[in-house]
Amino acid sequence: MNELEYTAAVRARQLARAKVMAWTLGALVLLTFGITIAKMGG
Amino acid sequence: METMSPEPSSNLASSSELPMPADWRDFIALTKPRVMTLVVFTGLCGLLVAPVTLHPVLAFAAVLCIALGAGAAAALNQWYESDIDAKMKRTAQRPLPAGRMDRQSALHFGVGMSFFSVILLGVATNWFAAFILAISILFYVMIYTVWLKRRTAQNIVIGGAAGAFPPMIGWVAATGSLDVMPILLFALIFLWTPPHFWALSLYVRMDYANAGVPMLPVIAGEKVTRQHIAVYTLPMVAVAVLPWLLHLTGPLYGITAIATSLIFIWLAWRVLIHRPVEGDGMKPEKQLFFYSILYQFILFGVLVVDKVMQ
């Protein structure tokens, strides 16, 4: 694996992790809203 | 003067020698998802059999926190045990011993998720439930993994308490207090853990011996382990039936507990009298191990059905 291929592989893996993290954080924000509304008696 | 290579980049070491960020799937693997299934199920059942109904969103958050807490404890367990995991066939392909993740990432992941799960559970339900979740994580990591596992053949007897907390957490998340029922559910998993793990350790004994883990079959031998399985099965069965005898459940649970427990006793008896010969595959031990998982799923599942029918 040369330097370019290695860099591309690292970037691809980082991008995949970033996508998973973004979806997770989005879901957690929604969950936090849900918890707040439920605790308010909604 | 050194001659420049026409393609200097091609002189880089092979991909296996270069550091790569861990794949996100390895973080999932770090949480032991298969073990988590039973943890989440028993936690959910503890929540559902509680006499107080929790708002669905809060109930979802509570079960999520139990799952995250279990995953965090599993990650910290693998962070600490990567050396012995590397020596065992069963665990050598986990992310740390296989070299797919650095230890610091696993530690940060485990610690971060521990704090997150406890705080979220406290905010979503109550701080008593969050406290028990924190105790269960600490118990699994500090008492079982760090203290007991490498020191005593009784590691799994005391360490089993860590896996017994989820139904109690589920119940407390719903009610805010403890009662006889969640304590019985705790006792059931606590007493179930030794026969479950000793059945496994009988057929992966050499793995444990090679890794230097003092599991009972390694220290005391197979015969003593078989006797221990039988001895621990009896109080476990008594506790399984107790919720019905105490009129905390209906007859459906009672009949199911008796029937499934009799099968458990029969399988434990077969393990007790089994004298393995070379190449027989340790069938009775494997049957007991897999049935013990099914036993938990059936008992907790029927507990919920019984509650709904009442």
GROMACS .gro file of C-alpha atoms in nm:
model
  352
    1MET     CA    1   0.000   0.000   0.000
    2ASN     CA    2   0.156   0.333  -0.100
    3GLU     CA    3   0.113   0.664   0.079
    4LEU     CA    4  -0.185   0.777  -0.128
    5GLU     CA    5  -0.370   0.451  -0.082
    6TYR     CA    6  -0.296   0.456   0.289
    7THR     CA    7  -0.424   0.815   0.327
    8ALA     CA    8  -0.738   0.729   0.132
    9ALA     CA    9  -0.800   0.424   0.350
   10VAL     CA   10  -0.760   0.628   0.670
   11ARG     CA   11  -0.992   0.900   0.537
   12ALA     CA   12  -1.254   0.645   0.434
   13ARG     CA   13  -1.250   0.491   0.780
   14GLN     CA   14  -1.266   0.831   0.950
   15LEU     CA   15  -1.558   0.931   0.726
   16ALA     CA   16  -1.745   0.611   0.815
   17ARG     CA   17  -1.689   0.678   1.187
   18ALA     CA   18  -1.796   1.041   1.148
   19LYS     CA   19  -2.121   0.932   0.980
   20VAL     CA   20  -2.199   0.683   1.258
   21MET     CA   21  -2.118   0.949   1.519
   22ALA     CA   22  -2.341   1.206   1.345
   23TRP     CA   23  -2.637   0.964   1.335
   24THR     CA   24  -2.578   0.867   1.699
   25LEU     CA   25  -2.564   1.229   1.815
   26GLY     CA   26  -2.875   1.313   1.612
   27ALA     CA   27  -3.063   1.024   1.773
   28LEU     CA   28  -2.945   1.133   2.117
   29VAL     CA   29  -3.065   1.489   2.061
   30LEU     CA   30  -3.406   1.352   1.962
   31LEU     CA   31  -3.404   1.124   2.267
   32THR     CA   32  -3.319   1.418   2.495
   33PHE     CA   33  -3.615   1.611   2.350
   34GLY     CA   34  -3.833   1.303   2.402
   35ILE     CA   35  -3.720   1.265   2.764
   36THR     CA   36  -3.787   1.633   2.835
   37ILE     CA   37  -4.138   1.617   2.684
   38ALA     CA   38  -4.217   1.289   2.865
   39LYS     CA   39  -4.099   1.436   3.198
   40MET     CA   40  -4.318   1.740   3.139
   41GLY     CA   41  -4.610   1.497   3.121
   42GLY     CA   42  -4.646   1.491   2.744
   43MET     CA   43   2.467   1.128  -0.162
   44GLU     CA   44   2.170   0.901  -0.124
   45THR     CA   45   1.986   0.823  -0.445
   46MET     CA   46   1.620   0.919  -0.445
   47SER     CA   47   1.382   0.640  -0.527
   48PRO     CA   48   1.158   0.720  -0.826
   49GLU     CA   49   0.855   0.627  -0.610
   50PRO     CA   50   0.946   0.712  -0.252
   51SER     CA   51   0.593   0.646  -0.131
   52SER     CA   52   0.602   0.286  -0.244
   53ASN     CA   53   0.870   0.219   0.019
   54LEU     CA   54   0.615   0.256   0.296
   55ALA     CA   55   0.566  -0.047   0.514
   56SER     CA   56   0.280  -0.279   0.441
   57SER     CA   57  -0.070  -0.181   0.554
   58SER     CA   58  -0.057  -0.420   0.847
   59GLU     CA   59   0.232  -0.220   1.000
   60LEU     CA   60   0.068   0.123   0.960
   61PRO     CA   61  -0.160   0.264   1.226
   62MET     CA   62  -0.522   0.274   1.113
   63PRO     CA   63  -0.813   0.427   1.304
   64ALA     CA   64  -1.038   0.152   1.435
   65ASP     CA   65  -1.342   0.068   1.228
   66TRP     CA   66  -1.672   0.170   1.391
   67ARG     CA   67  -1.781  -0.195   1.383
   68ASP     CA   68  -1.492  -0.275   1.618
   69PHE     CA   69  -1.641  -0.037   1.875
   70ILE     CA   70  -1.966  -0.233   1.846
   71ALA     CA   71  -1.772  -0.560   1.891
   72LEU     CA   72  -1.610  -0.410   2.201
   73THR     CA   73  -1.951  -0.395   2.371
   74LYS     CA   74  -2.002  -0.777   2.341
   75PRO     CA   75  -2.339  -0.741   2.165
   76ARG     CA   76  -2.439  -1.107   2.209
   77VAL     CA   77  -2.392  -1.093   2.586
   78MET     CA   78  -2.574  -0.760   2.587
   79THR     CA   79  -2.884  -0.923   2.435
   80LEU     CA   80  -2.962  -1.114   2.756
   81VAL     CA   81  -2.869  -0.814   2.973
   82VAL     CA   82  -3.108  -0.587   2.781
   83PHE     CA   83  -3.383  -0.850   2.781
   84THR     CA   84  -3.368  -0.909   3.158
   85GLY     CA   85  -3.350  -0.533   3.219
   86LEU     CA   86  -3.654  -0.475   3.000
   87CYS     CA   87  -3.843  -0.755   3.177
   88GLY     CA   88  -3.756  -0.606   3.518
   89LEU     CA   89  -3.901  -0.278   3.395
   90LEU     CA   90  -4.216  -0.439   3.251
   91VAL     CA   91  -4.303  -0.650   3.557
   92ALA     CA   92  -4.275  -0.347   3.788
   93PRO     CA   93  -4.611  -0.230   3.925
   94VAL     CA   94  -4.559   0.121   3.786
   95THR     CA   95  -4.589   0.193   3.412
   96LEU     CA   96  -4.315   0.413   3.275
   97HIS     CA   97  -4.368   0.654   2.982
   98PRO     CA   98  -4.254   0.469   2.663
   99VAL     CA   99  -3.984   0.726   2.586
  100LEU     CA  100  -3.845   0.704   2.940
  101ALA     CA  101  -3.868   0.324   2.929
  102PHE     CA  102  -3.674   0.325   2.600
  103ALA     CA  103  -3.413   0.556   2.752
  104ALA     CA  104  -3.384   0.329   3.059
  105VAL     CA  105  -3.328   0.015   2.848
  106LEU     CA  106  -3.084   0.205   2.626
  107CYS     CA  107  -2.887   0.312   2.936
  108ILE     CA  108  -2.877  -0.048   3.064
  109ALA     CA  109  -2.743  -0.153   2.722
  110LEU     CA  110  -2.486   0.129   2.712
  111GLY     CA  111  -2.377   0.054   3.069
  112ALA     CA  112  -2.333  -0.316   2.985
  113GLY     CA  113  -2.144  -0.221   2.668
  114ALA     CA  114  -1.918   0.017   2.861
  115ALA     CA  115  -1.838  -0.251   3.120
  116ALA     CA  116  -1.762  -0.499   2.839
  117ALA     CA  117  -1.530  -0.246   2.670
  118LEU     CA  118  -1.342  -0.184   2.997
  119ASN     CA  119  -1.325  -0.560   3.056
  120GLN     CA  120  -1.164  -0.609   2.714
  121TRP     CA  121  -0.930  -0.314   2.770
  122TYR     CA  122  -0.800  -0.477   3.090
  123GLU     CA  123  -0.796  -0.835   2.961
  124SER     CA  124  -0.643  -0.788   2.615
  125ASP     CA  125  -0.336  -0.987   2.723
  126ILE     CA  126  -0.530  -1.300   2.823
  127ASP     CA  127  -0.779  -1.257   2.537
  128ALA     CA  128  -0.485  -1.286   2.296
  129LYS     CA  129  -0.398  -1.627   2.442
  130MET     CA  130  -0.745  -1.779   2.405
  131LYS     CA  131  -0.884  -1.912   2.077
  132ARG     CA  132  -1.235  -1.798   2.170
  133THR     CA  133  -1.130  -1.434   2.222
  134ALA     CA  134  -0.818  -1.387   2.009
  135GLN     CA  135  -1.013  -1.218   1.728
  136ARG     CA  136  -1.156  -0.942   1.949
  137PRO     CA  137  -1.054  -0.591   1.835
  138LEU     CA  138  -0.773  -0.537   2.089
  139PRO     CA  139  -0.588  -0.872   2.078
  140ALA     CA  140  -0.630  -0.880   1.698
  141GLY     CA  141  -0.461  -0.537   1.677
  142ARG     CA  142  -0.753  -0.361   1.510
  143MET     CA  143  -0.782  -0.103   1.789
  144ASP     CA  144  -0.541   0.066   2.030
  145ARG     CA  145  -0.599   0.018   2.404
  146GLN     CA  146  -0.644   0.389   2.473
  147SER     CA  147  -0.941   0.412   2.235
  148ALA     CA  148  -1.109   0.121   2.416
  149LEU     CA  149  -1.044   0.282   2.755
  150HIS     CA  150  -1.182   0.621   2.648
  151PHE     CA  151  -1.484   0.455   2.487
  152GLY     CA  152  -1.559   0.249   2.799
  153VAL     CA  153  -1.513   0.530   3.051
  154GLY     CA  154  -1.704   0.783   2.839
  155MET     CA  155  -1.998   0.550   2.781
  156SER     CA  156  -2.007   0.454   3.152
  157PHE     CA  157  -2.050   0.816   3.261
  158PHE     CA  158  -2.294   0.888   2.979
  159SER     CA  159  -2.520   0.589   3.054
  160VAL     CA  160  -2.534   0.660   3.429
  161ILE     CA  161  -2.608   1.033   3.385
  162LEU     CA  162  -2.870   0.975   3.114
  163LEU     CA  163  -3.045   0.710   3.328
  164GLY     CA  164  -3.047   0.948   3.625
  165VAL     CA  165  -3.195   1.229   3.414
  166ALA     CA  166  -3.448   1.007   3.235
  167THR     CA  167  -3.571   0.804   3.534
  168ASN     CA  168  -3.424   0.843   3.883
  169TRP     CA  169  -3.085   0.860   4.053
  170PHE     CA  170  -3.137   0.540   4.254
  171ALA     CA  171  -3.153   0.343   3.928
  172ALA     CA  172  -2.848   0.537   3.800
  173PHE     CA  173  -2.664   0.452   4.123
  174ILE     CA  174  -2.732   0.077   4.079
  175LEU     CA  175  -2.617   0.098   3.715
  176ALA     CA  176  -2.292   0.266   3.830
  177ILE     CA  177  -2.244  -0.005   4.095
  178SER     CA  178  -2.301  -0.279   3.835
  179ILE     CA  179  -2.039  -0.130   3.599
  180LEU     CA  180  -1.789  -0.086   3.883
  181PHE     CA  181  -1.861  -0.436   4.011
  182TYR     CA  182  -1.797  -0.596   3.672
  183VAL     CA  183  -1.482  -0.398   3.603
  184MET     CA  184  -1.319  -0.359   3.946
  185ILE     CA  185  -1.443  -0.660   4.148
  186TYR     CA  186  -1.475  -0.924   3.875
  187THR     CA  187  -1.228  -0.824   3.601
  188VAL     CA  188  -0.948  -0.659   3.799
  189TRP     CA  189  -0.971  -0.830   4.137
  190LEU     CA  190  -1.126  -1.177   4.114
  191LYS     CA  191  -1.084  -1.319   3.765
  192ARG     CA  192  -0.710  -1.382   3.778
  193ARG     CA  193  -0.695  -1.465   4.149
  194THR     CA  194  -0.957  -1.722   4.246
  195ALA     CA  195  -1.152  -2.015   4.106
  196GLN     CA  196  -1.459  -1.861   4.271
  197ASN     CA  197  -1.430  -1.561   4.034
  198ILE     CA  198  -1.755  -1.634   3.858
  199VAL     CA  199  -1.953  -1.701   4.179
  200ILE     CA  200  -1.899  -1.350   4.317
  201GLY     CA  201  -1.856  -1.184   3.978
  202GLY     CA  202  -2.194  -1.318   3.871
  203ALA     CA  203  -2.354  -1.038   4.069
  204ALA     CA  204  -2.252  -0.792   3.797
  205GLY     CA  205  -2.481  -0.956   3.542
  206ALA     CA  206  -2.764  -0.985   3.795
  207PHE     CA  207  -2.827  -0.612   3.829
  208PRO     CA  208  -3.019  -0.534   3.502
  209PRO     CA  209  -3.370  -0.652   3.610
  210MET     CA  210  -3.319  -0.466   3.937
  211ILE     CA  211  -3.221  -0.151   3.744
  212GLY     CA  212  -3.528  -0.189   3.521
  213TRP     CA  213  -3.758  -0.225   3.822
  214VAL     CA  214  -3.603   0.069   4.010
  215ALA     CA  215  -3.613   0.285   3.695
  216ALA     CA  216  -3.992   0.233   3.691
  217THR     CA  217  -4.069   0.246   4.062
  218GLY     CA  218  -3.785   0.440   4.225
  219SER     CA  219  -3.757   0.176   4.499
  220LEU     CA  220  -3.661  -0.186   4.565
  221ASP     CA  221  -3.895  -0.472   4.653
  222VAL     CA  222  -3.890  -0.850   4.701
  223MET     CA  223  -3.943  -0.925   4.331
  224PRO     CA  224  -3.635  -0.744   4.190
  225ILE     CA  225  -3.424  -0.899   4.468
  226LEU     CA  226  -3.548  -1.246   4.366
  227LEU     CA  227  -3.469  -1.169   4.001
  228PHE     CA  228  -3.122  -1.057   4.107
  229ALA     CA  229  -3.077  -1.381   4.306
  230LEU     CA  230  -3.197  -1.590   4.012
  231ILE     CA  231  -2.931  -1.453   3.773
  232PHE     CA  232  -2.668  -1.455   4.048
  233LEU     CA  233  -2.724  -1.829   4.115
  234TRP     CA  234  -2.764  -1.907   3.744
  235THR     CA  235  -2.425  -1.760   3.648
  236PRO     CA  236  -2.196  -2.029   3.802
  237PRO     CA  237  -2.360  -2.334   3.634
  238HIS     CA  238  -2.382  -2.136   3.309
  239PHE     CA  239  -2.014  -2.037   3.305
  240TRP     CA  240  -1.880  -2.360   3.449
  241ALA     CA  241  -2.054  -2.555   3.171
  242LEU     CA  242  -1.871  -2.330   2.921
  243SER     CA  243  -1.542  -2.352   3.108
  244LEU     CA  244  -1.556  -2.733   3.098
  245TYR     CA  245  -1.531  -2.738   2.720
  246VAL     CA  246  -1.291  -2.445   2.681
  247ARG     CA  247  -1.080  -2.552   2.980
  248MET     CA  248  -0.755  -2.565   2.785
  249ASP     CA  249  -0.809  -2.210   2.661
  250TYR     CA  250  -0.839  -2.086   3.018
  251ALA     CA  251  -0.543  -2.299   3.130
  252ASN     CA  252  -0.322  -2.161   2.851
  253ALA     CA  253  -0.418  -1.805   2.944
  254GLY     CA  254  -0.353  -1.870   3.314
  255VAL     CA  255  -0.711  -1.791   3.421
  256PRO     CA  256  -0.791  -1.990   3.738
  257MET     CA  257  -1.133  -2.115   3.632
  258LEU     CA  258  -1.269  -2.398   3.845
  259PRO     CA  259  -1.198  -2.684   3.597
  260VAL     CA  260  -0.838  -2.560   3.565
  261ILE     CA  261  -0.778  -2.539   3.941
  262ALA     CA  262  -0.999  -2.811   4.092
  263GLY     CA  263  -1.050  -3.040   3.793
  264GLU     CA  264  -1.348  -3.147   3.584
  265LYS     CA  265  -1.506  -3.379   3.844
  266VAL     CA  266  -1.528  -3.106   4.111
  267THR     CA  267  -1.667  -2.861   3.852
  268ARG     CA  268  -1.941  -3.106   3.754
  269GLN     CA  269  -2.032  -3.145   4.121
  270HIS     CA  270  -2.034  -2.768   4.169
  271ILE     CA  271  -2.270  -2.725   3.871
  272ALA     CA  272  -2.514  -2.972   4.027
  273VAL     CA  273  -2.490  -2.811   4.371
  274TYR     CA  274  -2.548  -2.457   4.240
  275THR     CA  275  -2.836  -2.567   4.018
  276LEU     CA  276  -3.055  -2.661   4.317
  277PRO     CA  277  -3.072  -2.319   4.493
  278MET     CA  278  -3.109  -2.156   4.149
  279VAL     CA  279  -3.415  -2.370   4.077
  280ALA     CA  280  -3.558  -2.289   4.422
  281VAL     CA  281  -3.523  -1.915   4.356
  282ALA     CA  282  -3.674  -1.957   4.007
  283VAL     CA  283  -3.992  -2.104   4.156
  284LEU     CA  284  -4.003  -1.872   4.458
  285PRO     CA  285  -4.188  -1.578   4.290
  286TRP     CA  286  -4.480  -1.814   4.226
  287LEU     CA  287  -4.468  -1.969   4.574
  288LEU     CA  288  -4.474  -1.619   4.725
  289HIS     CA  289  -4.780  -1.534   4.509
  290LEU     CA  290  -4.586  -1.262   4.327
  291THR     CA  291  -4.673  -1.424   3.993
  292GLY     CA  292  -4.956  -1.633   3.849
  293PRO     CA  293  -4.967  -2.008   3.769
  294LEU     CA  294  -4.836  -1.960   3.413
  295TYR     CA  295  -4.499  -1.850   3.549
  296GLY     CA  296  -4.510  -2.120   3.818
  297ILE     CA  297  -4.574  -2.405   3.572
  298THR     CA  298  -4.313  -2.271   3.327
  299ALA     CA  299  -4.054  -2.228   3.603
  300ILE     CA  300  -4.107  -2.585   3.726
  301ALA     CA  301  -4.098  -2.739   3.376
  302THR     CA  302  -3.792  -2.546   3.252
  303SER     CA  303  -3.611  -2.601   3.583
  304LEU     CA  304  -3.667  -2.977   3.565
  305ILE     CA  305  -3.501  -2.975   3.221
  306PHE     CA  306  -3.214  -2.770   3.368
  307ILE     CA  307  -3.172  -3.026   3.651
  308TRP     CA  308  -3.178  -3.313   3.400
  309LEU     CA  309  -2.908  -3.147   3.185
  310ALA     CA  310  -2.698  -3.068   3.496
  311TRP     CA  311  -2.735  -3.434   3.599
  312ARG     CA  312  -2.609  -3.545   3.256
  313VAL     CA  313  -2.307  -3.316   3.298
  314LEU     CA  314  -2.249  -3.461   3.648
  315ILE     CA  315  -2.238  -3.823   3.525
  316HIS     CA  316  -2.060  -3.749   3.196
  317ARG     CA  317  -1.714  -3.901   3.171
  318PRO     CA  318  -1.567  -3.745   2.856
  319VAL     CA  319  -1.349  -3.946   2.625
  320GLU     CA  320  -1.123  -3.809   2.354
  321GLY     CA  321  -1.322  -3.656   2.068
  322ASP     CA  322  -1.674  -3.686   2.215
  323GLY     CA  323  -1.727  -3.311   2.173
  324MET     CA  324  -1.841  -3.248   2.534
  325LYS     CA  325  -2.203  -3.259   2.416
  326PRO     CA  326  -2.378  -3.254   2.759
  327GLU     CA  327  -2.173  -2.950   2.867
  328LYS     CA  328  -2.254  -2.760   2.547
  329GLN     CA  329  -2.622  -2.851   2.578
  330LEU     CA  330  -2.633  -2.721   2.935
  331PHE     CA  331  -2.456  -2.399   2.837
  332PHE     CA  332  -2.692  -2.319   2.550
  333TYR     CA  333  -3.002  -2.435   2.738
  334SER     CA  334  -2.908  -2.211   3.033
  335ILE     CA  335  -2.931  -1.907   2.801
  336LEU     CA  336  -3.268  -2.023   2.670
  337TYR     CA  337  -3.381  -2.085   3.030
  338GLN     CA  338  -3.323  -1.720   3.121
  339PHE     CA  339  -3.504  -1.594   2.812
  340ILE     CA  340  -3.803  -1.822   2.880
  341LEU     CA  341  -3.830  -1.742   3.252
  342PHE     CA  342  -3.808  -1.365   3.209
  343GLY     CA  343  -4.030  -1.367   2.900
  344VAL     CA  344  -4.302  -1.569   3.074
  345LEU     CA  345  -4.273  -1.344   3.379
  346VAL     CA  346  -4.384  -1.052   3.160
  347VAL     CA  347  -4.660  -1.252   2.987
  348ASP     CA  348  -4.785  -1.365   3.329
  349LYS     CA  349  -4.795  -1.003   3.449
  350VAL     CA  350  -4.987  -0.895   3.138
  351MET     CA  351  -5.239  -1.181   3.187
  352GLN     CA  352  -5.300  -1.075   3.547
   0.00000   0.00000   0.00000
